Amino acid sequence: MVWQGDILRKGLTIFGIIFIIIVVFGEFVFPRLATSTLQARLENQLASSDVELALSSAPECMIALGRIDTIHAVAHDARLGEVRISELAMDGKKIHLDLRDLLENDHLALQSAENLELKGIITEENLRVLISRKVEQLENVEVRLSPQEALVTAQMKVFGRVAEAELRGIVLEDSGSLYFRMTSFHVRNVFPGKLDLGNFFGDIPLVKPEKLPLGARFDEVVMQDGCVTVSARIK
């Protein structure tokens, strides 16, 4: 009958439209929504307004389920714990994120990963700002980084006089946390000669383990001329 044929054609047309909508949302809308949500969460967690994020999966709709074949992100002027990082890069493969928890609770949780690595660069300026903030007694702080150590020069008031302070130390990982560990502290222009105060201010914490994204853990710290590079992985 004609009217039954018309109903069938209309039904197939509606089904076709719904199918197209599902495909479009699955391949384009939902992945972009997931990407933008993840990018916003990283910007918030890292206190950075400059985060670049690229996700890929085959098919693309798997991103909407939190299953990501590859992830690449770069954040500039990001904050990790107590220190700002000049640049933080993240690369991973076969990532499974809990997107439901991210969308509903704004919580970024990693369920599994074949490989996930973070690499960050801490500059002399980043370290200078941190030490100036953490050691309030020091003024006019300057930092010079080399493969062997960090040399910190500053001024401080001792008994009403302006003294020249020289600190030496290293950036290292200890028990999952990142520290600036002072190895020597000398003060001049207060008493005749040089006053050795040793590790007077103690270790200065930079990043605690829980401040790393997605549960990564530090595995390498390399001091270089002008910067410190750090890397962390999912273990």
CSV table of C-alpha atoms in Angstrom, one decimal:
chain,number,residue,atom,x,y,z
A,1,MET,CA,0.0,0.0,0.0
A,2,VAL,CA,1.1,3.6,-0.8
A,3,TRP,CA,0.5,4.9,2.7
A,4,GLN,CA,2.6,2.1,4.3
A,5,GLY,CA,5.4,2.8,1.8
A,6,ASP,CA,5.3,6.5,2.8
A,7,ILE,CA,5.5,5.5,6.5
A,8,LEU,CA,8.5,3.2,5.7
A,9,ARG,CA,10.3,5.9,3.8
A,10,LYS,CA,9.7,8.5,6.5
A,11,GLY,CA,10.8,6.0,9.1
A,12,LEU,CA,14.0,5.3,7.2
A,13,THR,CA,14.6,9.1,6.7
A,14,ILE,CA,14.2,9.8,10.4
A,15,PHE,CA,16.5,6.9,11.2
A,16,GLY,CA,19.0,8.2,8.7
A,17,ILE,CA,18.9,11.7,10.2
A,18,ILE,CA,19.3,10.3,13.8
A,19,PHE,CA,22.2,8.1,12.6
A,20,ILE,CA,23.9,11.1,11.0
A,21,ILE,CA,23.4,13.2,14.2
A,22,ILE,CA,25.0,10.4,16.3
A,23,VAL,CA,27.9,10.1,13.9
A,24,VAL,CA,28.5,13.9,13.9
A,25,PHE,CA,28.3,14.1,17.6
A,26,GLY,CA,30.4,11.0,18.1
A,27,GLU,CA,33.2,12.1,15.7
A,28,PHE,CA,33.2,15.8,16.1
A,29,VAL,CA,31.1,17.3,19.0
A,30,PHE,CA,31.9,15.0,21.9
A,31,PRO,CA,35.7,14.7,21.2
A,32,ARG,CA,36.0,18.5,21.0
A,33,LEU,CA,34.0,18.8,24.2
A,34,ALA,CA,36.2,16.3,25.9
A,35,THR,CA,39.3,18.1,24.6
A,36,SER,CA,38.2,21.5,25.7
A,37,THR,CA,37.1,20.2,29.1
A,38,LEU,CA,40.5,18.5,29.7
A,39,GLN,CA,42.4,21.6,28.5
A,40,ALA,CA,40.4,23.8,30.9
A,41,ARG,CA,41.1,21.4,33.8
A,42,LEU,CA,44.9,21.4,33.0
A,43,GLU,CA,44.9,25.2,32.8
A,44,ASN,CA,43.2,25.4,36.2
A,45,GLN,CA,45.5,22.7,37.8
A,46,LEU,CA,48.7,24.3,36.4
A,47,ALA,CA,47.6,27.9,36.9
A,48,SER,CA,48.5,28.6,33.3
A,49,SER,CA,46.6,30.5,30.6
A,50,ASP,CA,48.8,29.1,27.9
A,51,VAL,CA,48.1,25.3,27.5
A,52,GLU,CA,48.2,23.6,24.1
A,53,LEU,CA,46.5,20.2,23.9
A,54,ALA,CA,46.2,17.6,21.2
A,55,LEU,CA,44.4,14.3,21.5
A,56,SER,CA,44.0,11.6,18.9
A,57,SER,CA,42.2,8.3,18.7
A,58,ALA,CA,40.9,6.0,16.0
A,59,PRO,CA,38.0,6.3,15.8
A,60,GLU,CA,37.8,9.8,17.2
A,61,CYS,CA,34.6,9.0,19.1
A,62,MET,CA,36.7,7.0,21.6
A,63,ILE,CA,38.0,10.3,23.0
A,64,ALA,CA,34.5,10.9,24.3
A,65,LEU,CA,34.8,7.7,26.3
A,66,GLY,CA,38.1,8.8,27.7
A,67,ARG,CA,40.2,6.4,25.6
A,68,ILE,CA,43.0,8.3,24.0
A,69,ASP,CA,45.6,6.8,21.6
A,70,THR,CA,48.0,9.7,22.0
A,71,ILE,CA,48.1,12.9,24.0
A,72,HIS,CA,50.5,15.8,23.7
A,73,ALA,CA,50.2,18.9,25.9
A,74,VAL,CA,52.5,21.9,26.5
A,75,ALA,CA,51.9,24.5,29.3
A,76,HIS,CA,54.0,27.7,29.5
A,77,ASP,CA,54.5,29.5,32.8
A,78,ALA,CA,52.8,26.7,34.7
A,79,ARG,CA,52.7,26.2,38.4
A,80,LEU,CA,53.8,22.9,40.0
A,81,GLY,CA,53.5,23.0,43.8
A,82,GLU,CA,55.5,25.9,45.1
A,83,VAL,CA,57.5,26.7,41.9
A,84,ARG,CA,56.5,28.0,38.5
A,85,ILE,CA,57.8,26.0,35.5
A,86,SER,CA,58.9,27.8,32.4
A,87,GLU,CA,57.6,25.0,30.2
A,88,LEU,CA,55.9,21.7,31.0
A,89,ALA,CA,55.3,19.1,28.3
A,90,MET,CA,53.2,15.9,28.6
A,91,ASP,CA,53.2,13.0,26.1
A,92,GLY,CA,51.4,9.7,26.5
A,93,LYS,CA,50.1,6.7,24.7
A,94,LYS,CA,47.1,4.5,25.2
A,95,ILE,CA,45.6,6.7,27.9
A,96,HIS,CA,42.3,5.9,29.7
A,97,LEU,CA,40.8,8.9,31.6
A,98,ASP,CA,37.7,8.9,33.8
A,99,LEU,CA,35.9,11.6,31.7
A,100,ARG,CA,32.7,11.1,33.7
A,101,ASP,CA,34.5,12.1,36.9
A,102,LEU,CA,36.1,15.0,35.0
A,103,LEU,CA,32.8,16.3,33.6
A,104,GLU,CA,30.7,15.8,36.8
A,105,ASN,CA,33.3,16.6,39.5
A,106,ASP,CA,36.0,18.5,37.7
A,107,HIS,CA,38.4,15.8,38.8
A,108,LEU,CA,41.2,14.6,36.5
A,109,ALA,CA,41.8,10.9,37.2
A,110,LEU,CA,43.9,8.5,35.2
A,111,GLN,CA,42.6,4.9,35.0
A,112,SER,CA,45.4,3.4,33.0
A,113,ALA,CA,48.3,4.3,30.6
A,114,GLU,CA,50.7,2.4,28.5
A,115,ASN,CA,53.1,5.3,28.7
A,116,LEU,CA,52.9,8.9,30.1
A,117,GLU,CA,55.8,11.2,30.6
A,118,LEU,CA,56.1,14.8,31.8
A,119,LYS,CA,59.1,17.1,31.2
A,120,GLY,CA,59.6,20.5,32.8
A,121,ILE,CA,62.1,23.3,32.7
A,122,ILE,CA,62.9,25.4,35.8
A,123,THR,CA,64.8,28.5,34.9
A,124,GLU,CA,67.1,30.6,37.0
A,125,GLU,CA,64.3,33.2,37.3
A,126,ASN,CA,61.8,30.5,38.4
A,127,LEU,CA,64.2,29.5,41.2
A,128,ARG,CA,65.0,33.1,42.1
A,129,VAL,CA,61.4,34.0,42.6
A,130,LEU,CA,60.8,30.9,44.8
A,131,ILE,CA,63.9,31.5,47.0
A,132,SER,CA,62.9,35.2,47.4
A,133,ARG,CA,59.5,34.2,48.5
A,134,LYS,CA,60.5,31.3,50.8
A,135,VAL,CA,63.5,33.0,52.5
A,136,GLU,CA,62.1,36.4,53.4
A,137,GLN,CA,65.4,37.4,55.1
A,138,LEU,CA,67.1,37.6,51.7
A,139,GLU,CA,67.0,40.6,49.4
A,140,ASN,CA,68.2,41.3,45.9
A,141,VAL,CA,68.4,37.6,45.2
A,142,GLU,CA,70.3,36.3,42.1
A,143,VAL,CA,70.6,32.7,41.0
A,144,ARG,CA,73.1,31.1,38.7
A,145,LEU,CA,72.6,27.4,37.6
A,146,SER,CA,75.3,25.0,36.4
A,147,PRO,CA,75.5,21.2,36.1
A,148,GLN,CA,77.2,21.1,39.5
A,149,GLU,CA,75.2,23.4,41.7
A,150,ALA,CA,73.0,26.4,42.1
A,151,LEU,CA,74.8,29.6,43.3
A,152,VAL,CA,72.5,32.1,45.1
A,153,THR,CA,73.8,35.5,46.0
A,154,ALA,CA,71.8,38.0,48.0
A,155,GLN,CA,71.9,40.6,50.7
A,156,MET,CA,70.5,40.3,54.3
A,157,LYS,CA,70.4,42.4,57.4
A,158,VAL,CA,72.5,41.1,60.3
A,159,PHE,CA,72.6,43.2,63.5
A,160,GLY,CA,71.5,46.2,61.6
A,161,ARG,CA,74.2,45.9,58.9
A,162,VAL,CA,73.8,44.8,55.3
A,163,ALA,CA,75.6,41.6,54.8
A,164,GLU,CA,76.5,39.7,51.6
A,165,ALA,CA,75.1,36.2,51.5
A,166,GLU,CA,76.2,33.3,49.3
A,167,LEU,CA,74.2,30.1,49.2
A,168,ARG,CA,75.0,27.0,47.3
A,169,GLY,CA,72.8,24.0,46.7
A,170,ILE,CA,71.3,21.5,44.4
A,171,VAL,CA,67.8,20.7,43.1
A,172,LEU,CA,67.0,17.0,43.7
A,173,GLU,CA,64.2,14.5,44.1
A,174,ASP,CA,63.8,12.9,47.5
A,175,SER,CA,61.0,10.4,48.4
A,176,GLY,CA,59.0,11.6,45.5
A,177,SER,CA,59.2,15.3,46.2
A,178,LEU,CA,61.4,17.9,44.5
A,179,TYR,CA,63.6,20.1,46.7
A,180,PHE,CA,66.2,22.8,46.7
A,181,ARG,CA,68.8,21.5,49.1
A,182,MET,CA,71.2,24.0,50.5
A,183,THR,CA,74.8,22.7,50.8
A,184,SER,CA,76.5,25.8,52.2
A,185,PHE,CA,75.6,29.3,53.4
A,186,HIS,CA,78.2,32.0,53.9
A,187,VAL,CA,77.8,35.6,55.1
A,188,ARG,CA,80.3,38.4,54.7
A,189,ASN,CA,80.7,42.0,56.0
A,190,VAL,CA,79.3,41.2,59.4
A,191,PHE,CA,82.3,39.8,61.3
A,192,PRO,CA,86.0,39.7,60.2
A,193,GLY,CA,86.3,37.0,57.6
A,194,LYS,CA,83.5,34.7,56.4
A,195,LEU,CA,80.7,33.3,58.6
A,196,ASP,CA,79.7,29.7,57.7
A,197,LEU,CA,76.1,29.0,58.6
A,198,GLY,CA,75.9,25.6,56.9
A,199,ASN,CA,72.4,24.4,56.0
A,200,PHE,CA,70.8,27.3,57.9
A,201,PHE,CA,67.5,27.5,56.1
A,202,GLY,CA,67.1,23.7,55.5
A,203,ASP,CA,65.5,22.2,52.4
A,204,ILE,CA,63.1,24.3,50.4
A,205,PRO,CA,60.3,22.3,49.0
A,206,LEU,CA,59.4,22.8,45.3
A,207,VAL,CA,56.9,20.1,44.3
A,208,LYS,CA,55.2,17.4,46.4
A,209,PRO,CA,54.2,14.2,44.7
A,210,GLU,CA,50.4,14.9,44.8
A,211,LYS,CA,50.9,18.1,42.9
A,212,LEU,CA,52.0,16.3,39.7
A,213,PRO,CA,49.2,15.8,37.1
A,214,LEU,CA,47.7,12.3,36.7
A,215,GLY,CA,49.6,10.7,39.5
A,216,ALA,CA,53.1,10.9,37.8
A,217,ARG,CA,56.2,10.5,39.8
A,218,PHE,CA,59.6,12.2,39.4
A,219,ASP,CA,62.3,10.0,37.9
A,220,GLU,CA,65.0,12.3,36.8
A,221,VAL,CA,66.4,15.7,37.7
A,222,VAL,CA,69.2,17.2,35.6
A,223,MET,CA,70.9,20.5,36.5
A,224,GLN,CA,72.3,22.4,33.5
A,225,ASP,CA,73.7,25.8,32.7
A,226,GLY,CA,70.9,28.2,33.2
A,227,CYS,CA,68.1,25.7,34.0
A,228,VAL,CA,67.0,22.5,35.7
A,229,THR,CA,65.2,19.9,33.7
A,230,VAL,CA,62.9,17.5,35.5
A,231,SER,CA,61.0,14.5,34.2
A,232,ALA,CA,58.2,12.4,35.7
A,233,ARG,CA,56.4,9.2,34.6
A,234,ILE,CA,53.5,7.0,35.4
A,235,LYS,CA,55.1,4.1,37.3
